[in-house]
Amino acid sequence: MAALPVLWMLPALRAVVIPDALPGRAVRPDDQPELSALVRDMAERTGFGAPLLVRILPEPVVLTGRVRVAGGHAYALLLGLPLVRVLSATQLAAVIAHELALERHFGDRRTRALLAARGALAERLEGRVRPLAPLAAALLRAAQPWFWQAELTADAEAARVVGGTAVRESVERTAVIEAAFSGIAQEWVEDLVEDGRYPLDLYEAFDLALDDSLVLDRARREDAEDEVLDVYGVTGHPPTAVRLAALPHTGTHAAYGSAPLGLRGADAVAEWCVQRLACADGPGSTLQVGGGVRGSALRPEDLKPVRLLDLDPDRFRLPADGGPGAAALRAATRRTSTVRALYAALDVVADTDWYRLARRIDPQLRWLPAAARKAVGSQVLAGAMGAALAPLLLEAGWTYAGRWMNTVLRAPDGTVVDLYEVLVTVVDGGEPAPVHVLLEKTGNAKAERA
């Protein structure tokens, strides 16, 4: 019985022990002197004496770990381009200080082995068949507090080096960037790649999206929801609120600038990163646990570059019939009319028996861990209802409140409503009255209900 978990994890462990290639784009001191100088300064301040290879990744991640180079070992600091572009130089310094402190204090061989085994075990919980899930979940939860404490210790070390204010700002900002990139930027890439194109100005458009308060509000909510969905205790990072509460109350000790550091040859770096996202097995999948880059049948020359900001915003809007989400709701409620499908769904919500409807919309819910089904099912049902409701309101004179969000609309009187927020609250609370009010504002829906 003791051998079973090890045998179960062997395929994933191989990816950790034998990395295929060093990921990311190399940052050489002569090419990026400002970033290189910042990394050196943080290494000195945190007492990190080992040589560092700095690499740029397409996704908003920051990682430090040992890598194999020319038959030996070195350390690599992997910095996500979205963070380098958006964080101020002082905030970026705080992020780097955190990672170097974490590696310095908790990067020993035993910890790396435990982290590798934990990652391999978590990967084995993603499939449909999870025979050892009860044992695996217990092991993951037992180790999670130790990893959380390590992260909090690294936060405190970073606060000592750079200042608590900078660390606090970097923690909040990084969480928002990660959630927004996953929810918006990766969808842009996926959508365009299906048409044989890739967004040359992906990071420029993403920078603009982060200036929208509606995008930030949604990203904060999604970041908070991640804790609810982590039913196995997989994540090694404490929730954002926990990290902020544990930070020491110290002022800014070091100021490297309130503007982003900037990269020389930024356009070439951005294009390289976009191509890696577009040509990977899927956006976000370029980095393996062991640092290898996954293969893909696509090559950059197979895709046509386009400027996302020059495209018609309606290119990423919901179709007039609500698209696949509304179609799934009609099929699940067995209604041919979108309006009647919405009313039928609201009746089910009022009866608090909505999960079976959510599972008819997305049968894959049955394969999720039992503890996560309700939370994800609520999002599935709210998403389908939002896709059905938004076109009805647009037809009644409502407009999109911004370029980036499909479910945030502005009423004729100027009121801004986030349909997703409303619908998730309605589904979770079992009180459909707010959606009935919205439906009554659409003339066609009111007539059809009558």
Short mmCIF file of C-alpha atoms in Angstrom, two decimals:
data_model
loop_
_atom_site.label_atom_id
_atom_site.label_comp_id
_atom_site.label_asym_id
_atom_site.label_seq_id
_atom_site.Cartn_x
_atom_site.Cartn_y
_atom_site.Cartn_z
CA MET A 1 0.00 0.00 0.00
CA ALA A 2 2.89 2.37 0.73
CA ALA A 3 4.29 1.73 -2.74
CA LEU A 4 1.06 2.54 -4.56
CA PRO A 5 1.28 6.36 -4.28
CA VAL A 6 4.92 6.28 -5.46
CA LEU A 7 4.09 4.15 -8.51
CA TRP A 8 1.12 6.40 -9.20
CA MET A 9 3.35 9.49 -9.23
CA LEU A 10 6.35 8.12 -11.17
CA PRO A 11 5.40 9.48 -14.63
CA ALA A 12 4.93 13.00 -13.27
CA LEU A 13 8.03 12.78 -11.07
CA ARG A 14 10.16 12.08 -14.14
CA ALA A 15 9.21 15.50 -15.54
CA VAL A 16 10.48 17.06 -12.29
CA VAL A 17 13.73 15.13 -12.04
CA ILE A 18 14.63 15.27 -15.75
CA PRO A 19 13.59 18.65 -17.20
CA ASP A 20 13.54 18.82 -20.98
CA ALA A 21 14.81 22.38 -21.46
CA LEU A 22 15.34 25.62 -19.64
CA PRO A 23 12.14 27.62 -20.10
CA GLY A 24 11.73 31.23 -21.07
CA ARG A 25 13.80 33.84 -22.90
CA ALA A 26 17.25 34.59 -21.49
CA VAL A 27 17.90 38.00 -19.92
CA ARG A 28 21.54 38.93 -20.45
CA PRO A 29 23.09 41.77 -18.42
CA ASP A 30 24.31 43.56 -21.55
CA ASP A 31 20.83 43.44 -23.11
CA GLN A 32 18.81 44.32 -19.97
CA PRO A 33 21.18 46.18 -17.61
CA GLU A 34 18.40 47.76 -15.50
CA LEU A 35 16.61 44.48 -14.78
CA SER A 36 19.90 42.66 -14.23
CA ALA A 37 21.03 45.33 -11.76
CA LEU A 38 17.75 45.08 -9.85
CA VAL A 39 18.09 41.30 -9.58
CA ARG A 40 21.71 41.60 -8.38
CA ASP A 41 20.72 44.15 -5.75
CA MET A 42 17.93 41.91 -4.44
CA ALA A 43 20.30 38.93 -4.39
CA GLU A 44 22.78 40.90 -2.29
CA ARG A 45 20.14 42.22 0.09
CA THR A 46 18.63 38.76 0.67
CA GLY A 47 22.00 37.05 0.98
CA PHE A 48 21.48 34.92 -2.12
CA GLY A 49 25.05 34.20 -3.16
CA ALA A 50 24.55 31.62 -5.89
CA PRO A 51 24.73 32.58 -9.60
CA LEU A 52 21.36 33.36 -11.16
CA LEU A 53 20.07 32.93 -14.68
CA VAL A 54 17.18 35.32 -15.34
CA ARG A 55 14.54 34.23 -17.86
CA ILE A 56 11.36 35.90 -19.14
CA LEU A 57 8.17 33.81 -19.37
CA PRO A 58 4.94 34.67 -21.21
CA GLU A 59 2.66 34.09 -18.19
CA PRO A 60 2.43 36.20 -15.00
CA VAL A 61 4.48 33.89 -12.78
CA VAL A 62 7.62 34.24 -10.66
CA LEU A 63 9.61 31.10 -9.87
CA THR A 64 13.07 30.28 -8.62
CA GLY A 65 14.68 26.86 -8.76
CA ARG A 66 17.74 24.80 -9.53
CA VAL A 67 18.33 23.93 -13.15
CA ARG A 68 20.84 21.89 -15.10
CA VAL A 69 23.22 23.91 -17.23
CA ALA A 70 26.18 22.48 -19.20
CA GLY A 71 26.30 19.35 -17.10
CA GLY A 72 26.12 21.23 -13.79
CA HIS A 73 23.54 22.99 -11.68
CA ALA A 74 22.63 26.64 -11.36
CA TYR A 75 19.63 28.69 -10.25
CA ALA A 76 17.07 30.27 -12.56
CA LEU A 77 14.82 33.19 -11.72
CA LEU A 78 11.78 33.06 -14.01
CA LEU A 79 9.88 36.34 -14.36
CA GLY A 80 6.55 36.62 -16.15
CA LEU A 81 6.43 39.40 -18.74
CA PRO A 82 2.99 40.69 -17.59
CA LEU A 83 4.46 41.35 -14.13
CA VAL A 84 7.60 43.03 -15.48
CA ARG A 85 5.45 45.31 -17.67
CA VAL A 86 2.84 46.27 -15.07
CA LEU A 87 4.48 46.24 -11.62
CA SER A 88 6.41 49.30 -10.58
CA ALA A 89 10.16 48.81 -10.19
CA THR A 90 9.77 48.83 -6.40
CA GLN A 91 6.95 46.27 -6.52
CA LEU A 92 8.98 44.08 -8.86
CA ALA A 93 11.90 44.30 -6.44
CA ALA A 94 9.58 43.07 -3.67
CA VAL A 95 8.47 40.11 -5.79
CA ILE A 96 12.06 39.18 -6.61
CA ALA A 97 13.14 39.55 -2.97
CA HIS A 98 10.31 37.21 -1.92
CA GLU A 99 11.34 34.52 -4.39
CA LEU A 100 15.04 34.70 -3.56
CA ALA A 101 14.32 34.60 0.16
CA LEU A 102 12.06 31.59 -0.35
CA GLU A 103 14.75 29.75 -2.30
CA ARG A 104 17.48 30.70 0.14
CA HIS A 105 15.64 29.56 3.25
CA PHE A 106 13.55 26.69 1.87
CA GLY A 107 15.40 25.53 -1.25
CA ASP A 108 17.25 22.62 0.34
CA ARG A 109 17.23 19.17 -1.22
CA ARG A 110 14.61 17.78 1.16
CA THR A 111 12.22 20.64 0.49
CA ARG A 112 12.69 20.35 -3.27
CA ALA A 113 11.95 16.63 -3.10
CA LEU A 114 8.84 17.26 -1.03
CA LEU A 115 7.70 20.00 -3.41
CA ALA A 116 8.29 17.76 -6.43
CA ALA A 117 6.38 14.86 -4.88
CA ARG A 118 3.57 17.18 -3.83
CA GLY A 119 3.31 18.63 -7.33
CA ALA A 120 3.29 15.17 -8.89
CA LEU A 121 0.60 14.02 -6.48
CA ALA A 122 -1.54 17.07 -7.21
CA GLU A 123 -1.19 16.46 -10.96
CA ARG A 124 -2.56 12.95 -10.51
CA LEU A 125 -5.73 14.42 -8.97
CA GLU A 126 -6.70 16.25 -12.16
CA GLY A 127 -8.04 13.24 -14.06
CA ARG A 128 -11.39 11.54 -13.92
CA VAL A 129 -10.14 8.48 -12.08
CA ARG A 130 -8.71 9.31 -8.65
CA PRO A 131 -8.45 6.00 -6.76
CA LEU A 132 -6.10 7.37 -4.11
CA ALA A 133 -7.77 10.76 -3.75
CA PRO A 134 -8.68 10.36 -0.04
CA LEU A 135 -5.09 9.49 0.86
CA ALA A 136 -3.63 12.08 -1.51
CA ALA A 137 -5.89 14.84 -0.19
CA ALA A 138 -4.88 14.04 3.38
CA LEU A 139 -1.19 14.18 2.47
CA LEU A 140 -1.58 17.46 0.58
CA ARG A 141 -3.53 19.12 3.38
CA ALA A 142 -1.01 17.92 5.97
CA ALA A 143 1.88 19.55 4.06
CA GLN A 144 0.05 22.74 3.08
CA PRO A 145 0.51 24.66 6.38
CA TRP A 146 4.29 24.19 6.14
CA PHE A 147 4.37 25.62 2.62
CA TRP A 148 2.11 28.48 3.62
CA GLN A 149 4.40 29.36 6.52
CA ALA A 150 7.37 29.30 4.18
CA GLU A 151 5.64 31.81 1.90
CA LEU A 152 4.75 34.07 4.83
CA THR A 153 8.34 33.92 6.07
CA ALA A 154 9.56 34.94 2.61
CA ASP A 155 7.06 37.82 2.63
CA ALA A 156 8.46 39.01 5.97
CA GLU A 157 12.03 38.78 4.62
CA ALA A 158 11.04 40.76 1.52
CA ALA A 159 9.41 43.39 3.76
CA ARG A 160 12.67 43.67 5.73
CA VAL A 161 14.61 44.21 2.50
CA VAL A 162 12.27 46.40 0.45
CA GLY A 163 9.58 47.51 2.90
CA GLY A 164 6.17 46.28 3.95
CA THR A 165 4.36 48.81 1.77
CA ALA A 166 6.05 47.57 -1.40
CA VAL A 167 5.40 43.92 -0.52
CA ARG A 168 1.76 44.62 0.27
CA GLU A 169 1.29 46.39 -3.05
CA SER A 170 3.09 43.62 -4.95
CA VAL A 171 0.97 40.87 -3.35
CA GLU A 172 -2.30 42.65 -4.19
CA ARG A 173 -1.23 43.62 -7.70
CA THR A 174 0.22 40.23 -8.61
CA ALA A 175 -2.96 38.41 -7.56
CA VAL A 176 -5.07 40.69 -9.77
CA ILE A 177 -2.72 40.35 -12.76
CA GLU A 178 -2.69 36.55 -12.53
CA ALA A 179 -6.49 36.30 -12.34
CA ALA A 180 -7.08 38.82 -15.14
CA PHE A 181 -4.52 37.24 -17.45
CA SER A 182 -6.12 33.84 -17.05
CA GLY A 183 -9.63 35.20 -17.54
CA ILE A 184 -9.05 37.65 -20.40
CA ALA A 185 -5.67 37.49 -22.16
CA GLN A 186 -5.53 33.72 -22.57
CA GLU A 187 -9.04 33.72 -24.04
CA TRP A 188 -7.95 36.29 -26.62
CA VAL A 189 -5.08 34.06 -27.65
CA GLU A 190 -7.23 30.92 -27.84
CA ASP A 191 -9.91 32.68 -29.86
CA LEU A 192 -7.50 34.10 -32.45
CA VAL A 193 -5.40 30.93 -32.75
CA GLU A 194 -8.55 29.07 -33.80
CA ASP A 195 -8.66 31.46 -36.78
CA GLY A 196 -4.99 30.97 -37.59
CA ARG A 197 -3.88 34.27 -36.05
CA TYR A 198 -2.15 35.55 -32.93
CA PRO A 199 -2.39 38.96 -31.19
CA LEU A 200 0.86 40.81 -31.75
CA ASP A 201 -0.17 43.49 -29.23
CA LEU A 202 -1.46 41.09 -26.56
CA TYR A 203 0.48 42.66 -23.70
CA GLU A 204 -0.31 46.21 -24.80
CA ALA A 205 -4.03 45.38 -24.80
CA PHE A 206 -3.72 43.60 -21.47
CA ASP A 207 -2.02 46.64 -19.92
CA LEU A 208 -4.99 48.76 -21.02
CA ALA A 209 -7.48 46.23 -19.65
CA LEU A 210 -5.83 46.46 -16.23
CA ASP A 211 -6.65 50.16 -16.15
CA ASP A 212 -10.37 49.27 -16.16
CA SER A 213 -11.88 49.14 -12.66
CA LEU A 214 -14.45 46.57 -13.86
CA VAL A 215 -11.66 44.19 -14.86
CA LEU A 216 -9.92 44.70 -11.52
CA ASP A 217 -13.11 44.03 -9.54
CA ARG A 218 -13.73 40.78 -11.43
CA ALA A 219 -10.11 39.69 -11.00
CA ARG A 220 -10.26 40.26 -7.25
CA ARG A 221 -13.39 38.14 -7.02
CA GLU A 222 -11.85 35.33 -9.04
CA ASP A 223 -8.72 35.43 -6.89
CA ALA A 224 -10.88 35.04 -3.77
CA GLU A 225 -12.83 32.18 -5.37
CA ASP A 226 -9.65 30.17 -5.94
CA GLU A 227 -9.48 29.35 -2.23
CA VAL A 228 -12.95 27.79 -2.33
CA LEU A 229 -12.04 25.61 -5.31
CA ASP A 230 -8.83 24.27 -3.74
CA VAL A 231 -10.56 21.33 -2.08
CA TYR A 232 -7.46 19.12 -1.97
CA GLY A 233 -5.16 21.75 -0.48
CA VAL A 234 -3.02 21.78 -3.61
CA THR A 235 -1.93 25.42 -3.68
CA GLY A 236 1.28 26.23 -1.86
CA HIS A 237 0.47 29.94 -1.65
CA PRO A 238 -1.73 31.28 1.14
CA PRO A 239 -4.79 33.27 0.03
CA THR A 240 -4.10 36.92 -0.68
CA ALA A 241 -6.04 38.04 2.40
CA VAL A 242 -3.94 35.77 4.64
CA ARG A 243 -0.68 37.07 3.19
CA LEU A 244 -1.74 40.69 3.62
CA ALA A 245 -2.87 40.13 7.21
CA ALA A 246 0.46 38.51 8.13
CA LEU A 247 2.67 41.24 6.66
CA PRO A 248 4.61 43.37 9.14
CA HIS A 249 3.52 47.00 9.26
CA THR A 250 6.63 48.71 8.00
CA GLY A 251 7.08 51.59 5.64
CA THR A 252 8.95 51.73 2.35
CA HIS A 253 12.67 51.17 2.96
CA ALA A 254 13.86 51.11 -0.62
CA ALA A 255 12.41 52.94 -3.58
CA TYR A 256 13.36 51.81 -7.07
CA GLY A 257 10.71 53.85 -8.82
CA SER A 258 6.93 54.05 -9.07
CA ALA A 259 6.92 53.28 -12.81
CA PRO A 260 7.55 49.88 -14.43
CA LEU A 261 11.22 49.12 -14.99
CA GLY A 262 10.85 48.66 -18.74
CA LEU A 263 12.75 46.33 -21.02
CA ARG A 264 15.06 47.19 -23.88
CA GLY A 265 13.76 45.75 -27.13
CA ALA A 266 10.38 45.36 -25.42
CA ASP A 267 8.51 44.75 -28.69
CA ALA A 268 10.75 41.83 -29.63
CA VAL A 269 10.41 40.31 -26.16
CA ALA A 270 6.62 40.67 -26.26
CA GLU A 271 6.38 39.11 -29.72
CA TRP A 272 8.53 36.17 -28.62
CA CYS A 273 6.26 35.62 -25.59
CA VAL A 274 3.04 35.87 -27.59
CA GLN A 275 4.31 33.34 -30.11
CA ARG A 276 5.15 30.92 -27.29
CA LEU A 277 1.63 31.28 -25.90
CA ALA A 278 0.01 30.81 -29.30
CA CYS A 279 2.13 27.85 -30.34
CA ALA A 280 2.05 25.95 -27.05
CA ASP A 281 -0.41 23.10 -26.43
CA GLY A 282 -2.59 25.84 -24.99
CA PRO A 283 -2.08 29.30 -23.49
CA GLY A 284 -0.53 28.96 -20.09
CA SER A 285 0.88 25.50 -20.77
CA THR A 286 4.40 26.53 -21.81
CA LEU A 287 5.91 25.78 -18.40
CA GLN A 288 6.10 22.27 -17.01
CA VAL A 289 6.72 21.36 -13.38
CA GLY A 290 10.33 20.56 -14.25
CA GLY A 291 10.78 23.59 -16.45
CA GLY A 292 10.40 22.00 -19.87
CA VAL A 293 8.56 23.53 -22.79
CA ARG A 294 5.84 21.35 -24.20
CA GLY A 295 5.81 20.58 -27.88
CA SER A 296 3.20 21.78 -30.31
CA ALA A 297 2.32 21.16 -33.92
CA LEU A 298 1.96 24.93 -34.48
CA ARG A 299 4.86 27.15 -35.46
CA PRO A 300 4.91 30.97 -35.44
CA GLU A 301 5.04 31.02 -39.24
CA ASP A 302 1.78 29.03 -39.31
CA LEU A 303 -0.07 31.95 -37.73
CA LYS A 304 -0.77 35.43 -39.04
CA PRO A 305 0.03 38.33 -36.67
CA VAL A 306 -2.80 40.82 -36.08
CA ARG A 307 -3.24 43.80 -33.80
CA LEU A 308 -5.91 43.00 -31.27
CA LEU A 309 -6.64 46.67 -30.58
CA ASP A 310 -7.34 47.26 -34.29
CA LEU A 311 -9.98 44.52 -34.40
CA ASP A 312 -13.68 45.33 -34.01
CA PRO A 313 -14.54 44.95 -30.30
CA ASP A 314 -17.58 42.94 -31.37
CA ARG A 315 -15.11 40.25 -32.49
CA PHE A 316 -15.00 39.05 -28.88
CA ARG A 317 -18.59 39.86 -27.94
CA LEU A 318 -21.42 37.42 -27.37
CA PRO A 319 -23.38 36.55 -30.52
CA ALA A 320 -26.97 37.75 -30.81
CA ASP A 321 -28.33 34.33 -29.79
CA GLY A 322 -26.08 34.07 -26.74
CA GLY A 323 -23.74 31.55 -28.30
CA PRO A 324 -22.88 28.14 -26.80
CA GLY A 325 -23.78 29.22 -23.26
CA ALA A 326 -27.36 30.14 -24.13
CA ALA A 327 -27.69 27.05 -26.34
CA ALA A 328 -26.59 24.84 -23.45
CA LEU A 329 -29.15 26.50 -21.17
CA ARG A 330 -31.95 25.92 -23.69
CA ALA A 331 -30.94 22.29 -24.09
CA ALA A 332 -30.66 21.71 -20.34
CA THR A 333 -34.08 23.25 -19.64
CA ARG A 334 -35.61 21.64 -22.72
CA ARG A 335 -36.90 25.00 -23.98
CA THR A 336 -36.59 26.29 -27.53
CA SER A 337 -36.89 29.92 -26.43
CA THR A 338 -34.04 31.65 -24.60
CA VAL A 339 -36.52 33.65 -22.53
CA ARG A 340 -38.42 30.57 -21.43
CA ALA A 341 -35.15 28.81 -20.70
CA LEU A 342 -34.17 31.65 -18.38
CA TYR A 343 -37.50 31.57 -16.55
CA ALA A 344 -37.25 27.79 -16.22
CA ALA A 345 -33.76 28.11 -14.77
CA LEU A 346 -34.94 30.74 -12.30
CA ASP A 347 -37.73 28.43 -11.16
CA VAL A 348 -35.15 25.73 -10.50
CA VAL A 349 -32.98 28.19 -8.58
CA ALA A 350 -35.96 29.17 -6.45
CA ASP A 351 -36.46 25.50 -5.60
CA THR A 352 -32.75 25.31 -4.58
CA ASP A 353 -32.30 22.25 -6.80
CA TRP A 354 -30.16 23.94 -9.41
CA TYR A 355 -27.11 21.64 -9.32
CA ARG A 356 -28.72 18.98 -11.52
CA LEU A 357 -29.47 21.68 -14.09
CA ALA A 358 -25.84 22.85 -13.93
CA ARG A 359 -24.68 19.28 -14.52
CA ARG A 360 -26.91 19.00 -17.58
CA ILE A 361 -25.28 22.18 -18.90
CA ASP A 362 -21.79 20.81 -18.23
CA PRO A 363 -21.67 17.02 -17.71
CA GLN A 364 -17.98 17.30 -16.82
CA LEU A 365 -19.03 18.54 -13.37
CA ARG A 366 -19.57 14.94 -12.29
CA TRP A 367 -15.83 14.29 -12.57
CA LEU A 368 -14.86 17.09 -10.21
CA PRO A 369 -14.11 16.42 -6.52
CA ALA A 370 -17.38 16.35 -4.59
CA ALA A 371 -16.41 19.34 -2.45
CA ALA A 372 -15.90 21.55 -5.52
CA ARG A 373 -18.98 20.60 -7.53
CA LYS A 374 -21.36 23.10 -5.99
CA ALA A 375 -18.99 26.05 -6.31
CA VAL A 376 -18.07 25.29 -9.92
CA GLY A 377 -21.67 24.36 -10.75
CA SER A 378 -22.81 27.77 -9.55
CA GLN A 379 -20.33 29.42 -11.90
CA VAL A 380 -21.39 27.18 -14.80
CA LEU A 381 -25.08 27.96 -14.35
CA ALA A 382 -24.44 31.68 -13.83
CA GLY A 383 -22.27 31.78 -16.96
CA ALA A 384 -24.92 30.10 -19.11
CA MET A 385 -27.68 32.36 -17.77
CA GLY A 386 -25.51 35.42 -18.32
CA ALA A 387 -24.86 34.42 -21.94
CA ALA A 388 -28.63 34.11 -22.42
CA LEU A 389 -29.60 37.30 -20.58
CA ALA A 390 -27.01 39.74 -21.96
CA PRO A 391 -28.28 39.74 -25.60
CA LEU A 392 -31.84 40.32 -24.40
CA LEU A 393 -30.79 43.39 -22.44
CA LEU A 394 -28.65 44.68 -25.33
CA GLU A 395 -31.65 44.37 -27.63
CA ALA A 396 -33.65 46.42 -25.11
CA GLY A 397 -31.23 49.33 -25.31
CA TRP A 398 -28.52 48.39 -22.82
CA THR A 399 -24.86 48.75 -23.88
CA TYR A 400 -21.54 47.22 -22.91
CA ALA A 401 -19.99 49.13 -20.02
CA GLY A 402 -16.47 48.59 -21.36
CA ARG A 403 -14.40 46.95 -24.05
CA TRP A 404 -13.14 44.03 -21.99
CA MET A 405 -16.08 42.44 -20.15
CA ASN A 406 -19.02 40.76 -21.90
CA THR A 407 -21.29 40.47 -18.88
CA VAL A 408 -20.91 44.02 -17.53
CA LEU A 409 -23.64 46.18 -19.08
CA ARG A 410 -24.86 49.75 -18.72
CA ALA A 411 -28.60 50.38 -18.43
CA PRO A 412 -30.25 53.26 -20.33
CA ASP A 413 -30.29 55.25 -17.06
CA GLY A 414 -26.50 54.86 -16.72
CA THR A 415 -26.52 52.15 -14.05
CA VAL A 416 -23.72 49.58 -14.48
CA VAL A 417 -24.63 45.96 -13.75
CA ASP A 418 -22.26 43.00 -13.67
CA LEU A 419 -24.56 40.17 -14.72
CA TYR A 420 -22.12 37.50 -13.59
CA GLU A 421 -21.96 38.95 -10.06
CA VAL A 422 -25.75 39.19 -9.92
CA LEU A 423 -26.30 35.66 -11.22
CA VAL A 424 -23.75 33.95 -8.97
CA THR A 425 -25.35 35.67 -5.97
CA VAL A 426 -28.81 34.63 -7.14
CA VAL A 427 -27.84 31.00 -7.69
CA ASP A 428 -25.99 30.70 -4.39
CA GLY A 429 -28.74 32.47 -2.45
CA GLY A 430 -31.73 30.82 -4.12
CA GLU A 431 -33.50 34.13 -4.56
CA PRO A 432 -34.17 34.87 -8.27
CA ALA A 433 -35.98 38.20 -7.80
CA PRO A 434 -33.08 40.41 -9.07
CA VAL A 435 -32.99 38.51 -12.37
CA HIS A 436 -36.77 38.69 -12.71
CA VAL A 437 -36.43 42.46 -12.40
CA LEU A 438 -33.84 42.52 -15.18
CA LEU A 439 -35.98 40.32 -17.41
CA GLU A 440 -38.94 42.62 -16.94
CA LYS A 441 -36.83 45.42 -18.40
CA THR A 442 -36.70 43.58 -21.74
CA GLY A 443 -39.89 44.08 -23.72
CA ASN A 444 -39.66 40.80 -25.64
CA ALA A 445 -39.06 38.79 -22.50
CA LYS A 446 -42.00 40.43 -20.75
CA ALA A 447 -44.31 39.74 -23.71
CA GLU A 448 -43.18 36.13 -24.06
CA ARG A 449 -43.62 35.46 -20.35
CA ALA A 450 -47.14 36.84 -20.57
#
